[in-house]
């Protein structure tokens, strides 16, 4: 059975379009299903893109930085810090290294202990921030040198907690993509159900059309085109509602963490505009298959 | 009001028959000597045989009545004659081709050459009467306008000019039958199959429908009317040479002698 070509779909067939009754609950069901699914798809897409962005950020930024902790008796801290900086200055792959100031260390502890922490009176280790160059350093070699020259130094290359974070972000991104696929599948199933209902409810229309010599592809085209456009406009509505909801989310703040960074950034805003086209394509394929099946059954 | 896009309907040329409309002129050559050939045909449904051992040949331009008691299988027989049903045994050859050999597109093509009028004539209720009459043209891909002169003439020929813009549910029984007849003949078919066309109308309307069918037969169309209205058959036999067939006990018999 020859079905609808994209050109005919866009140009329209007034003859075929007229023969299908224009209204009915299936029209509303298709519009609602497409709108609701696309609304959800916008969030799944935003989740997927945001987690992808986070994974990328964590992966890149944390991979280029590490921390050296000097835990030594108070009278040796300054000397060991100086020695460690000397070692780092002569280590290949280290772009720069600097000891954090008391204020910076206090700021790091503030979320846990509050702003009035008496840092000076506590035996807090000295932290040194290490920024790698493009090649990066050899952590095992650096550890050996530090063990020999700075006994109180402990190197943390962030790998221990960066890897699970990046892995978690990657899984959330995969979850977002899986959600998109599931949403597309559910939308296809709902539109198929609506198309089946429409075809069954229009059994008399199909019988009359067959009686007067309509080919199955003519009948199928009339339904497929109708459902494709309904899905497109429903999805467009759902997309705009989804985008409005995304815009209404709070802006990402430094202290806001992961959830407030869910929105879209930059060129990622283009992606939701493809969703109505995808919905139309899903509807086109689902309705075409449903129409072929139903017409074969009614033959 | 538009049925479709612009353009004219490609109707056959106007003929000199004063009472006819150009759309009804014979313009197709029928392949072979018979338009319909049934050979030892049988049809079963739900385990029971409804029709058995039926053989019949319809020549172009012939006129037939099909009679028999209710439930004898007249409607089933007609459906076998236009490919809506496929025989379970034997052969149904329409315009030279066995129905079993046809795919659904070919069946659709056949239906454009067979005008069918049912007793419970079904229409698309969201379209006007004129659009319903023009439906066979629409499904065959022709652009047609309700303003088209040929369509207007056909509607006038059936006496439905004043109802052209009405919706089918607004029509009376007789008007529905005439609209169904107009729809059946708009493609200038070779055969017209009418299933109890006068079942829901009064005698005056029956006469009028019969006159239209006789007129179509005189234009060269093969006509078969399934009816149990013996008065209609007697009235027809005074105007046209008609063969009367009867279905009884699942078989087809020639039944002209008793009428």
Short mmCIF file of C-alpha atoms in Angstrom, two decimals, chain B residues 10 21 25 31 83 98 117 123 137 139-140 150 191 207 224 226:
data_model
loop_
_atom_site.label_atom_id
_atom_site.label_comp_id
_atom_site.label_asym_id
_atom_site.label_seq_id
_atom_site.Cartn_x
_atom_site.Cartn_y
_atom_site.Cartn_z
CA UNK B 10 -13.41 15.01 -16.63
CA UNK B 21 -26.97 13.81 -18.62
CA UNK B 25 -22.85 8.24 -21.28
CA UNK B 31 -13.31 -6.46 -21.71
CA UNK B 83 -15.86 -8.00 -5.05
CA UNK B 98 -11.05 -13.52 -11.33
CA UNK B 117 -27.16 1.15 -4.38
CA UNK B 123 -23.49 8.43 3.25
CA UNK B 137 -14.90 11.34 -8.24
CA UNK B 139 -11.73 9.21 -4.20
CA UNK B 140 -10.51 8.67 -7.74
CA UNK B 150 -22.25 18.13 -15.12
CA UNK B 191 -22.96 -2.16 -14.13
CA UNK B 207 -41.81 4.13 -10.13
CA UNK B 224 -29.34 -5.89 -11.63
CA UNK B 226 -32.42 -7.35 -5.97
#
